[in-house]
């Protein structure tokens, strides 16, 4: 079974692709974005995957790659094209290289034109290919900087991409209109620059007259990507806040486990957002917890101290997740959610005030 996720970075309109073998959980990620590494690492952890490689389709001009940060966080290897000019990778890819992840693999095809080092990755059964900024959906990558070459791009598309089966799904590195996927058959027929009977000279003429403004981040992105996105300073931009052992979830929420809260209980404000009858009900509550029901939190947030971190608690951990969002909007920065709520707190044997014995509690529901 293949695990496949298409992820999006809205500020650069970049797609990142996570692929994994469902059996061994071995994974690769194509074109991760620096600012999205925390999100991507959370997904990899939640899906129980083991990241083997970050794979670049090319040296990007519009955003910085997340490759180095992901390597630091997960211990994966960084793979780039041997023609990319990038330093510091663990593997330099050449045509026909095969990147194995568990029982699945990607084959490397060289598709220059947007840059000299552009690669397309083709899935083992040719059902999917990742075209980077060579072929875009009803478009193509630009060819006006970074060794851009319209003739090379025309040949790359016709010889390396249009030779795949018509049914092969194509996933680009960007789409600026929100489109997500296309296929070889439809691009061969409908791509306005490269499809139908369009010849090499037609394509060259089209590309010479695009007149696009340079990417806003060009001057920062290219030098950073030539170092595989290694930050200049040692400051870890993906580090978790230091006040307790926290974990970032793919849902976008900082979480703390019962054990971590137990250890840091004295340093934090515990905010219980259940209803009063639940607070005094069979599940009990954590010693020292302040009760402000979720529906009143926005108006009563001022009752909480701004200089001590807050851990929000509820029955199962979902209302308290919403509480962390409300608190952030109210200007509190150090906030976390107790993962699993009171149910998990009690199931893992932590003490409560009030409450009744454990067994009936597990059947207790609101
Ligand atoms: N406005 C975007 C421009 C992005 C851009 O130029 N993207 C390149 C890929 S790195 C491209 O080929 N774009 C094709 C197009 O915009 O049609 C930015 O500032 O980042
Ligand atoms: Fe690009």
mmCIF file of C-alpha atoms and ligand atoms in Angstrom:
data_model
loop_
_atom_site.group_PDB
_atom_site.id
_atom_site.type_symbol
_atom_site.label_atom_id
_atom_site.label_comp_id
_atom_site.label_asym_id
_atom_site.label_seq_id
_atom_site.Cartn_x
_atom_site.Cartn_y
_atom_site.Cartn_z
ATOM 1 C CA UNK A 1 0.000 0.000 0.000
ATOM 2 C CA UNK A 2 1.209 3.501 -0.850
ATOM 3 C CA UNK A 3 0.680 6.332 1.618
ATOM 4 C CA UNK A 4 0.484 9.607 -0.278
ATOM 5 C CA UNK A 5 -0.099 13.173 0.901
ATOM 6 C CA UNK A 6 -0.045 16.425 -1.065
ATOM 7 C CA UNK A 7 0.854 19.342 1.224
ATOM 8 C CA UNK A 8 0.690 23.039 0.359
ATOM 9 C CA UNK A 9 2.645 26.113 1.341
ATOM 10 C CA UNK A 10 0.303 29.062 0.709
ATOM 11 C CA UNK A 11 2.950 31.778 0.772
ATOM 12 C CA UNK A 12 4.909 30.333 -2.198
ATOM 13 C CA UNK A 13 2.132 28.147 -3.695
ATOM 14 C CA UNK A 14 4.487 25.172 -3.375
ATOM 15 C CA UNK A 15 3.382 21.563 -3.193
ATOM 16 C CA UNK A 16 5.291 19.141 -0.991
ATOM 17 C CA UNK A 17 4.654 15.433 -1.423
ATOM 18 C CA UNK A 18 4.980 12.758 1.237
ATOM 19 C CA UNK A 19 5.156 9.172 -0.018
ATOM 20 C CA UNK A 20 5.535 6.086 2.125
ATOM 21 C CA UNK A 21 5.337 2.337 1.945
ATOM 22 C CA UNK A 22 2.410 1.358 4.166
ATOM 23 C CA UNK A 23 4.035 -1.886 5.251
ATOM 24 C CA UNK A 24 7.529 -0.841 6.334
ATOM 25 C CA UNK A 25 6.526 2.821 6.984
ATOM 26 C CA UNK A 26 9.639 3.972 5.060
ATOM 27 C CA UNK A 27 8.988 7.422 3.586
ATOM 28 C CA UNK A 28 10.383 10.121 1.312
ATOM 29 C CA UNK A 29 9.349 13.752 1.038
ATOM 30 C CA UNK A 30 9.619 15.748 -2.183
ATOM 31 C CA UNK A 31 10.279 19.519 -2.034
ATOM 32 C CA UNK A 32 9.688 20.314 1.653
ATOM 33 C CA UNK A 33 9.409 24.034 2.509
ATOM 34 C CA UNK A 34 11.498 25.574 5.336
ATOM 35 C CA UNK A 35 8.564 27.299 7.070
ATOM 36 C CA UNK A 36 6.446 24.110 6.966
ATOM 37 C CA UNK A 37 8.938 21.689 8.537
ATOM 38 C CA UNK A 38 7.217 21.669 11.909
ATOM 39 C CA UNK A 39 3.923 20.734 10.225
ATOM 40 C CA UNK A 40 5.513 18.108 7.983
ATOM 41 C CA UNK A 41 7.478 16.520 10.840
ATOM 42 C CA UNK A 42 4.262 16.333 12.888
ATOM 43 C CA UNK A 43 2.488 14.483 10.065
ATOM 44 C CA UNK A 44 5.396 12.083 9.605
ATOM 45 C CA UNK A 45 5.308 11.313 13.346
ATOM 46 C CA UNK A 46 1.504 10.958 13.505
ATOM 47 C CA UNK A 47 1.476 8.547 10.559
ATOM 48 C CA UNK A 48 4.247 6.524 12.220
ATOM 49 C CA UNK A 49 6.625 6.982 9.279
ATOM 50 C CA UNK A 50 10.399 6.748 9.101
ATOM 51 C CA UNK A 51 11.740 9.419 6.760
ATOM 52 C CA UNK A 52 14.581 8.129 4.607
ATOM 53 C CA UNK A 53 15.100 11.029 2.210
ATOM 54 C CA UNK A 54 14.231 14.576 1.351
ATOM 55 C CA UNK A 55 14.191 14.807 -2.461
ATOM 56 C CA UNK A 56 14.508 18.097 -4.334
ATOM 57 C CA UNK A 57 13.126 18.471 -7.827
ATOM 58 C CA UNK A 58 15.484 21.461 -8.293
ATOM 59 C CA UNK A 59 17.188 24.443 -6.661
ATOM 60 C CA UNK A 60 14.131 26.577 -5.938
ATOM 61 C CA UNK A 61 14.158 30.319 -6.560
ATOM 62 C CA UNK A 62 11.038 31.274 -4.647
ATOM 63 C CA UNK A 63 11.308 29.508 -1.252
ATOM 64 C CA UNK A 64 13.935 27.859 0.933
ATOM 65 C CA UNK A 65 13.935 24.077 1.154
ATOM 66 C CA UNK A 66 13.168 22.346 4.452
ATOM 67 C CA UNK A 67 15.736 19.610 3.686
ATOM 68 C CA UNK A 68 18.365 20.531 6.301
ATOM 69 C CA UNK A 69 15.819 21.146 9.053
ATOM 70 C CA UNK A 70 14.146 17.799 8.359
ATOM 71 C CA UNK A 71 17.513 16.059 8.386
ATOM 72 C CA UNK A 72 18.267 17.624 11.765
ATOM 73 C CA UNK A 73 14.879 16.667 13.137
ATOM 74 C CA UNK A 74 14.476 13.160 11.712
ATOM 75 C CA UNK A 75 17.985 11.994 10.768
ATOM 76 C CA UNK A 76 16.950 11.507 7.121
ATOM 77 C CA UNK A 77 19.337 11.903 4.179
ATOM 78 C CA UNK A 78 19.207 14.751 1.671
ATOM 79 C CA UNK A 79 19.146 13.881 -2.036
ATOM 80 C CA UNK A 80 19.520 16.414 -4.851
ATOM 81 C CA UNK A 81 20.447 16.304 -8.527
ATOM 82 C CA UNK A 82 24.147 15.875 -9.309
ATOM 83 C CA UNK A 83 23.659 18.834 -11.685
ATOM 84 C CA UNK A 84 22.066 21.090 -9.069
ATOM 85 C CA UNK A 85 25.298 22.683 -7.854
ATOM 86 C CA UNK A 86 24.037 22.267 -4.272
ATOM 87 C CA UNK A 87 26.532 21.507 -1.497
ATOM 88 C CA UNK A 88 25.983 19.407 1.591
ATOM 89 C CA UNK A 89 23.650 16.699 0.254
ATOM 90 C CA UNK A 90 24.075 13.043 1.223
ATOM 91 C CA UNK A 91 23.211 11.672 -2.200
ATOM 92 C CA UNK A 92 23.660 13.202 -5.655
ATOM 93 C CA UNK A 93 21.143 11.814 -8.107
ATOM 94 C CA UNK A 94 21.724 10.957 -11.768
ATOM 95 C CA UNK A 95 19.260 9.712 -14.412
ATOM 96 C CA UNK A 96 17.833 6.234 -13.798
ATOM 97 C CA UNK A 97 18.815 6.254 -10.135
ATOM 98 C CA UNK A 98 16.206 4.482 -8.048
ATOM 99 C CA UNK A 99 15.182 5.785 -4.630
ATOM 100 C CA UNK A 100 13.898 2.852 -2.658
ATOM 101 C CA UNK A 101 11.501 3.292 0.283
ATOM 102 C CA UNK A 102 10.397 -0.075 1.629
ATOM 103 C CA UNK A 103 8.731 -2.043 -1.161
ATOM 104 C CA UNK A 104 8.172 1.073 -3.288
ATOM 105 C CA UNK A 105 10.545 3.228 -5.288
ATOM 106 C CA UNK A 106 10.902 6.341 -7.414
ATOM 107 C CA UNK A 107 12.897 6.459 -10.606
ATOM 108 C CA UNK A 108 14.922 9.598 -11.408
ATOM 109 C CA UNK A 109 14.507 11.314 -14.781
ATOM 110 C CA UNK A 110 16.498 14.362 -15.815
ATOM 111 C CA UNK A 111 14.160 17.103 -17.065
ATOM 112 C CA UNK A 112 16.219 20.333 -17.518
ATOM 113 C CA UNK A 113 14.777 23.567 -18.881
ATOM 114 C CA UNK A 114 13.597 25.493 -15.804
ATOM 115 C CA UNK A 115 17.040 24.881 -14.266
ATOM 116 C CA UNK A 116 19.824 22.640 -15.440
ATOM 117 C CA UNK A 117 19.449 20.315 -12.465
ATOM 118 C CA UNK A 118 15.687 19.709 -12.672
ATOM 119 C CA UNK A 119 14.513 16.171 -11.970
ATOM 120 C CA UNK A 120 11.212 14.358 -12.383
ATOM 121 C CA UNK A 121 10.530 11.449 -10.023
ATOM 122 C CA UNK A 122 8.433 8.582 -11.444
ATOM 123 C CA UNK A 123 6.690 6.099 -9.140
ATOM 124 C CA UNK A 124 7.572 2.410 -9.666
ATOM 125 C CA UNK A 125 4.266 1.481 -11.389
ATOM 126 C CA UNK A 126 4.198 4.722 -13.463
ATOM 127 C CA UNK A 127 0.910 5.765 -11.920
ATOM 128 C CA UNK A 128 2.349 9.061 -10.644
ATOM 129 C CA UNK A 129 5.193 11.405 -11.494
ATOM 130 C CA UNK A 130 6.462 14.506 -9.722
ATOM 131 C CA UNK A 131 7.494 17.018 -12.334
ATOM 132 C CA UNK A 132 8.857 19.895 -10.225
ATOM 133 C CA UNK A 133 8.837 23.120 -12.243
ATOM 134 C CA UNK A 134 9.197 21.406 -15.604
ATOM 135 C CA UNK A 135 5.610 20.600 -16.545
ATOM 136 C CA UNK A 136 2.989 22.525 -14.548
ATOM 137 C CA UNK A 137 -0.783 22.012 -14.855
ATOM 138 C CA UNK A 138 -1.664 23.509 -18.272
ATOM 139 C CA UNK A 139 1.624 25.405 -18.030
ATOM 140 C CA UNK A 140 5.337 25.023 -17.440
ATOM 141 C CA UNK A 141 8.057 26.446 -15.247
ATOM 142 C CA UNK A 142 9.646 29.667 -16.417
ATOM 143 C CA UNK A 143 12.887 29.520 -18.410
ATOM 144 C CA UNK A 144 14.234 33.050 -17.981
ATOM 145 C CA UNK A 145 16.811 32.576 -15.189
ATOM 146 C CA UNK A 146 18.891 29.871 -13.415
ATOM 147 C CA UNK A 147 20.140 28.240 -16.650
ATOM 148 C CA UNK A 148 16.594 28.367 -18.030
ATOM 149 C CA UNK A 149 16.386 26.964 -21.552
ATOM 150 C CA UNK A 150 13.084 26.623 -23.444
ATOM 151 C CA UNK A 151 14.481 24.153 -25.985
ATOM 152 C CA UNK A 152 15.757 21.895 -23.219
ATOM 153 C CA UNK A 153 12.379 22.130 -21.486
ATOM 154 C CA UNK A 154 10.483 21.229 -24.654
ATOM 155 C CA UNK A 155 12.646 18.122 -25.077
ATOM 156 C CA UNK A 156 12.384 17.198 -21.398
ATOM 157 C CA UNK A 157 8.595 17.309 -21.534
ATOM 158 C CA UNK A 158 8.281 15.442 -24.830
ATOM 159 C CA UNK A 159 10.969 12.829 -24.219
ATOM 160 C CA UNK A 160 10.771 12.232 -20.475
ATOM 161 C CA UNK A 161 7.201 13.095 -19.403
ATOM 162 C CA UNK A 162 4.897 12.663 -22.420
ATOM 163 C CA UNK A 163 6.414 9.196 -22.935
ATOM 164 C CA UNK A 164 4.814 8.031 -19.673
ATOM 165 C CA UNK A 165 1.375 6.321 -19.878
ATOM 166 C CA UNK A 166 -1.545 8.703 -20.566
ATOM 167 C CA UNK A 167 -3.071 7.699 -17.243
ATOM 168 C CA UNK A 168 0.021 8.644 -15.246
ATOM 169 C CA UNK A 169 -0.944 11.400 -12.795
ATOM 170 C CA UNK A 170 1.354 14.404 -12.757
ATOM 171 C CA UNK A 171 2.036 16.398 -9.618
ATOM 172 C CA UNK A 172 3.878 19.719 -10.083
ATOM 173 C CA UNK A 173 5.945 21.733 -7.580
ATOM 174 C CA UNK A 174 3.587 24.710 -7.865
ATOM 175 C CA UNK A 175 0.183 25.781 -8.941
ATOM 176 C CA UNK A 176 -0.840 29.402 -8.743
ATOM 177 C CA UNK A 177 -4.571 28.770 -9.321
ATOM 178 C CA UNK A 178 -5.183 26.065 -6.730
ATOM 179 C CA UNK A 179 -5.232 23.145 -9.175
ATOM 180 C CA UNK A 180 -3.744 20.022 -7.668
ATOM 181 C CA UNK A 181 -3.101 17.298 -10.241
ATOM 182 C CA UNK A 182 -3.165 16.517 -13.937
ATOM 183 C CA UNK A 183 -2.287 13.551 -16.171
ATOM 184 C CA UNK A 184 -0.010 12.848 -19.105
ATOM 185 C CA UNK A 185 -2.941 12.303 -21.488
ATOM 186 C CA UNK A 186 -4.659 15.583 -20.740
ATOM 187 C CA UNK A 187 -1.456 17.659 -20.810
ATOM 188 C CA UNK A 188 -0.464 16.084 -24.137
ATOM 189 C CA UNK A 189 -3.812 17.216 -25.497
ATOM 190 C CA UNK A 190 -4.570 20.460 -23.681
ATOM 191 C CA UNK A 191 -1.342 22.065 -22.440
ATOM 192 C CA UNK A 192 -1.453 25.417 -24.242
ATOM 193 C CA UNK A 193 2.343 25.690 -24.483
ATOM 194 C CA UNK A 194 3.430 22.118 -25.002
ATOM 195 C CA UNK A 195 0.418 20.040 -25.988
ATOM 196 C CA UNK A 196 -1.262 19.220 -29.300
ATOM 197 C CA UNK A 197 0.819 20.046 -32.349
ATOM 198 C CA UNK A 198 2.901 22.743 -30.641
ATOM 199 C CA UNK A 199 6.500 22.575 -31.889
ATOM 200 C CA UNK A 200 9.781 23.544 -30.261
ATOM 201 C CA UNK A 201 9.871 26.947 -31.978
ATOM 202 C CA UNK A 202 6.283 27.721 -30.894
ATOM 203 C CA UNK A 203 7.200 26.894 -27.313
ATOM 204 C CA UNK A 204 10.372 29.014 -27.411
ATOM 205 C CA UNK A 205 8.393 31.964 -28.752
ATOM 206 C CA UNK A 206 5.776 31.538 -26.038
ATOM 207 C CA UNK A 207 8.387 31.387 -23.255
ATOM 208 C CA UNK A 208 10.385 34.380 -24.493
ATOM 209 C CA UNK A 209 7.278 36.512 -24.133
ATOM 210 C CA UNK A 210 6.096 35.548 -20.663
ATOM 211 C CA UNK A 211 7.524 38.697 -19.003
ATOM 212 C CA UNK A 212 7.147 37.488 -15.418
ATOM 213 C CA UNK A 213 8.434 39.492 -12.460
ATOM 214 C CA UNK A 214 11.267 37.775 -10.610
ATOM 215 C CA UNK A 215 10.258 35.754 -7.531
ATOM 216 C CA UNK A 216 10.250 37.959 -4.437
ATOM 217 C CA UNK A 217 12.566 35.631 -2.508
ATOM 218 C CA UNK A 218 15.020 34.929 -5.355
ATOM 219 C CA UNK A 219 18.062 36.539 -3.686
ATOM 220 C CA UNK A 220 17.564 34.669 -0.411
ATOM 221 C CA UNK A 221 16.243 31.367 -1.733
ATOM 222 C CA UNK A 222 18.873 30.417 -4.314
ATOM 223 C CA UNK A 223 21.960 30.822 -2.052
ATOM 224 C CA UNK A 224 20.163 29.028 0.801
ATOM 225 C CA UNK A 225 19.061 26.171 -1.470
ATOM 226 C CA UNK A 226 22.597 25.781 -2.825
ATOM 227 C CA UNK A 227 23.385 24.771 0.783
ATOM 228 C CA UNK A 228 20.317 22.459 0.992
ATOM 229 C CA UNK A 229 18.523 25.022 3.180
ATOM 230 C CA UNK A 230 21.070 24.946 6.025
ATOM 231 C CA UNK A 231 20.297 27.977 8.238
ATOM 232 C CA UNK A 232 23.115 30.507 8.758
ATOM 233 C CA UNK A 233 22.694 30.552 12.521
ATOM 234 C CA UNK A 234 22.625 27.624 14.923
ATOM 235 C CA UNK A 235 19.342 28.883 16.414
ATOM 236 C CA UNK A 236 16.888 26.003 15.978
ATOM 237 C CA UNK A 237 13.842 27.582 14.390
ATOM 238 C CA UNK A 238 11.824 24.393 14.775
ATOM 239 C CA UNK A 239 12.659 23.927 18.485
ATOM 240 C CA UNK A 240 9.684 23.386 20.778
ATOM 241 C CA UNK A 241 9.013 25.985 23.513
ATOM 242 C CA UNK A 242 11.242 25.209 26.506
ATOM 243 C CA UNK A 243 8.794 25.473 29.431
ATOM 244 C CA UNK A 244 7.678 21.825 29.281
ATOM 245 C CA UNK A 245 8.043 18.793 26.971
ATOM 246 C CA UNK A 246 5.635 19.809 24.218
ATOM 247 C CA UNK A 247 4.768 18.192 20.911
ATOM 248 C CA UNK A 248 3.393 20.008 17.873
ATOM 249 C CA UNK A 249 0.463 18.243 16.199
ATOM 250 C CA UNK A 250 -0.439 18.236 12.500
ATOM 251 C CA UNK A 251 -3.676 19.881 13.655
ATOM 252 C CA UNK A 252 -1.505 22.870 14.605
ATOM 253 C CA UNK A 253 -1.710 22.584 18.406
ATOM 254 C CA UNK A 254 1.015 22.292 21.044
ATOM 255 C CA UNK A 255 0.321 19.288 23.256
ATOM 256 C CA UNK A 256 1.637 17.981 26.547
ATOM 257 C CA UNK A 257 1.324 14.393 27.773
ATOM 258 C CA UNK A 258 -0.059 13.656 31.269
ATOM 259 C CA UNK A 259 3.399 12.662 32.474
ATOM 260 C CA UNK A 260 4.902 15.968 31.292
ATOM 261 C CA UNK A 261 2.144 17.958 32.994
ATOM 262 C CA UNK A 262 2.607 16.045 36.249
ATOM 263 C CA UNK A 263 6.288 16.995 36.227
ATOM 264 C CA UNK A 264 5.659 20.678 35.458
ATOM 265 C CA UNK A 265 2.367 21.157 37.306
ATOM 266 C CA UNK A 266 3.877 23.624 39.773
ATOM 267 C CA UNK A 267 5.204 25.916 37.029
ATOM 268 C CA UNK A 268 2.004 26.245 35.004
ATOM 269 C CA UNK A 269 -1.596 27.369 35.318
ATOM 270 C CA UNK A 270 -3.932 24.437 34.749
ATOM 271 C CA UNK A 271 -7.094 25.656 33.083
ATOM 272 C CA UNK A 272 -10.071 23.298 33.094
ATOM 273 C CA UNK A 273 -12.581 24.299 30.388
ATOM 274 C CA UNK A 274 -15.318 21.743 31.148
ATOM 275 C CA UNK A 275 -18.730 22.610 32.592
ATOM 276 C CA UNK A 276 -19.007 23.012 36.411
ATOM 277 C CA UNK A 277 -20.890 19.697 36.800
ATOM 278 C CA UNK A 278 -18.094 17.868 35.004
ATOM 279 C CA UNK A 279 -15.449 19.592 37.146
ATOM 280 C CA UNK A 280 -17.122 18.244 40.266
ATOM 281 C CA UNK A 281 -18.307 15.019 38.566
ATOM 282 C CA UNK A 282 -16.947 11.450 38.547
ATOM 283 C CA UNK A 283 -13.750 12.190 36.557
ATOM 284 C CA UNK A 284 -12.626 14.701 39.178
ATOM 285 C CA UNK A 285 -10.165 17.470 38.335
ATOM 286 C CA UNK A 286 -6.438 18.102 38.543
ATOM 287 C CA UNK A 287 -5.276 19.667 41.815
ATOM 288 C CA UNK A 288 -4.998 23.447 41.487
ATOM 289 C CA UNK A 289 -6.979 23.624 38.234
ATOM 290 C CA UNK A 290 -8.898 26.841 37.558
ATOM 291 C CA UNK A 291 -12.366 26.334 36.075
ATOM 292 C CA UNK A 292 -13.470 28.543 33.189
ATOM 293 C CA UNK A 293 -15.941 26.735 30.875
ATOM 294 C CA UNK A 294 -14.975 26.994 27.205
ATOM 295 C CA UNK A 295 -17.991 29.151 26.319
ATOM 296 C CA UNK A 296 -16.875 31.827 28.794
ATOM 297 C CA UNK A 297 -13.144 31.715 28.080
ATOM 298 C CA UNK A 298 -12.968 34.591 25.586
ATOM 299 C CA UNK A 299 -14.576 37.029 28.017
ATOM 300 C CA UNK A 300 -12.886 35.702 31.189
ATOM 301 C CA UNK A 301 -9.341 35.146 29.814
ATOM 302 C CA UNK A 302 -8.213 38.249 31.752
ATOM 303 C CA UNK A 303 -8.507 36.230 34.978
ATOM 304 C CA UNK A 304 -5.441 34.222 33.911
ATOM 305 C CA UNK A 305 -1.853 35.390 34.488
ATOM 306 C CA UNK A 306 0.095 36.289 31.356
ATOM 307 C CA UNK A 307 3.491 35.458 32.844
ATOM 308 C CA UNK A 308 2.897 31.736 33.498
ATOM 309 C CA UNK A 309 2.317 29.078 30.838
ATOM 310 C CA UNK A 310 -1.187 27.631 30.632
ATOM 311 C CA UNK A 311 -2.186 24.009 30.088
ATOM 312 C CA UNK A 312 -5.808 23.626 29.020
ATOM 313 C CA UNK A 313 -7.712 20.526 30.104
ATOM 314 C CA UNK A 314 -11.105 19.005 29.290
ATOM 315 C CA UNK A 315 -12.657 15.545 29.222
ATOM 316 C CA UNK A 316 -11.027 14.106 26.078
ATOM 317 C CA UNK A 317 -8.768 16.909 24.831
ATOM 318 C CA UNK A 318 -10.837 18.499 22.075
ATOM 319 C CA UNK A 319 -12.561 21.424 23.826
ATOM 320 C CA UNK A 320 -9.231 22.234 25.461
ATOM 321 C CA UNK A 321 -7.553 22.268 22.024
ATOM 322 C CA UNK A 322 -10.030 24.962 21.029
ATOM 323 C CA UNK A 323 -9.233 26.729 24.307
ATOM 324 C CA UNK A 324 -5.555 27.010 23.288
ATOM 325 C CA UNK A 325 -6.656 28.769 20.091
ATOM 326 C CA UNK A 326 -8.875 31.198 22.029
ATOM 327 C CA UNK A 327 -6.035 31.921 24.463
ATOM 328 C CA UNK A 328 -3.561 32.630 21.660
ATOM 329 C CA UNK A 329 -6.036 35.039 20.119
ATOM 330 C CA UNK A 330 -6.305 36.710 23.536
ATOM 331 C CA UNK A 331 -2.524 37.268 23.555
ATOM 332 C CA UNK A 332 -1.248 34.309 25.620
ATOM 333 C CA UNK A 333 1.827 32.791 23.976
ATOM 334 C CA UNK A 334 2.799 29.835 26.178
ATOM 335 C CA UNK A 335 -0.233 27.578 25.944
ATOM 336 C CA UNK A 336 -0.605 23.838 25.474
ATOM 337 C CA UNK A 337 -3.320 21.238 25.428
ATOM 338 C CA UNK A 338 -3.382 18.211 27.735
ATOM 339 C CA UNK A 339 -3.425 15.378 25.165
ATOM 340 C CA UNK A 340 -6.280 12.977 25.806
ATOM 341 C CA UNK A 341 -7.766 15.169 28.543
ATOM 342 C CA UNK A 342 -8.954 13.881 31.934
ATOM 343 C CA UNK A 343 -9.742 10.454 30.463
ATOM 344 C CA UNK A 344 -6.087 9.849 29.610
ATOM 345 C CA UNK A 345 -4.852 11.621 32.748
ATOM 346 C CA UNK A 346 -6.826 9.135 34.826
ATOM 347 C CA UNK A 347 -6.150 6.113 32.602
ATOM 348 C CA UNK A 348 -2.428 6.717 33.116
ATOM 349 C CA UNK A 349 -2.911 6.703 36.867
ATOM 350 C CA UNK A 350 -2.488 10.382 37.772
ATOM 351 C CA UNK A 351 -4.129 11.769 40.887
ATOM 352 C CA UNK A 352 -7.321 13.860 40.909
ATOM 353 C CA UNK A 353 -9.312 15.828 43.415
ATOM 354 C CA UNK A 354 -12.893 14.605 43.732
ATOM 355 C CA UNK A 355 -14.013 11.939 41.274
ATOM 356 C CA UNK A 356 -14.857 8.286 41.729
ATOM 357 C CA UNK A 357 -13.027 5.018 41.056
ATOM 358 C CA UNK A 358 -11.615 4.322 37.608
ATOM 359 C CA UNK A 359 -13.786 1.617 36.011
ATOM 360 C CA UNK A 360 -17.149 3.388 35.886
ATOM 361 C CA UNK A 361 -15.348 6.482 34.675
ATOM 362 C CA UNK A 362 -14.262 4.835 31.451
ATOM 363 C CA UNK A 363 -17.894 4.212 30.635
ATOM 364 C CA UNK A 364 -18.827 7.734 31.631
ATOM 365 C CA UNK A 365 -19.699 9.911 28.684
ATOM 366 C CA UNK A 366 -21.208 13.303 28.180
HETATM 367 N N1 LIG B 1 5.247 35.632 -7.760
HETATM 368 C C1 LIG B 1 6.000 34.451 -7.452
HETATM 369 C C2 LIG B 1 6.703 33.993 -8.731
HETATM 370 C C3 LIG B 1 7.000 32.559 -8.644
HETATM 371 C C4 LIG B 1 7.747 32.024 -9.864
HETATM 372 O O1 LIG B 1 8.354 32.720 -10.687
HETATM 373 N N2 LIG B 1 7.692 30.703 -9.961
HETATM 374 C C5 LIG B 1 8.444 29.969 -10.902
HETATM 375 C C6 LIG B 1 8.805 28.635 -10.309
HETATM 376 S S1 LIG B 1 10.129 28.799 -9.175
HETATM 377 C C7 LIG B 1 7.712 29.683 -12.190
HETATM 378 O O2 LIG B 1 8.207 28.982 -13.025
HETATM 379 N N3 LIG B 1 6.509 30.233 -12.370
HETATM 380 C C8 LIG B 1 5.747 29.995 -13.542
HETATM 381 C C9 LIG B 1 4.604 30.943 -13.650
HETATM 382 O O3 LIG B 1 4.465 31.797 -12.753
HETATM 383 O O4 LIG B 1 3.875 30.831 -14.640
HETATM 384 C C10 LIG B 1 7.028 34.764 -6.363
HETATM 385 O O5 LIG B 1 7.347 35.930 -6.153
HETATM 386 O O6 LIG B 1 7.512 33.836 -5.723
HETATM 387 FE FE1 LIG B 2 11.323 26.669 -9.436
#
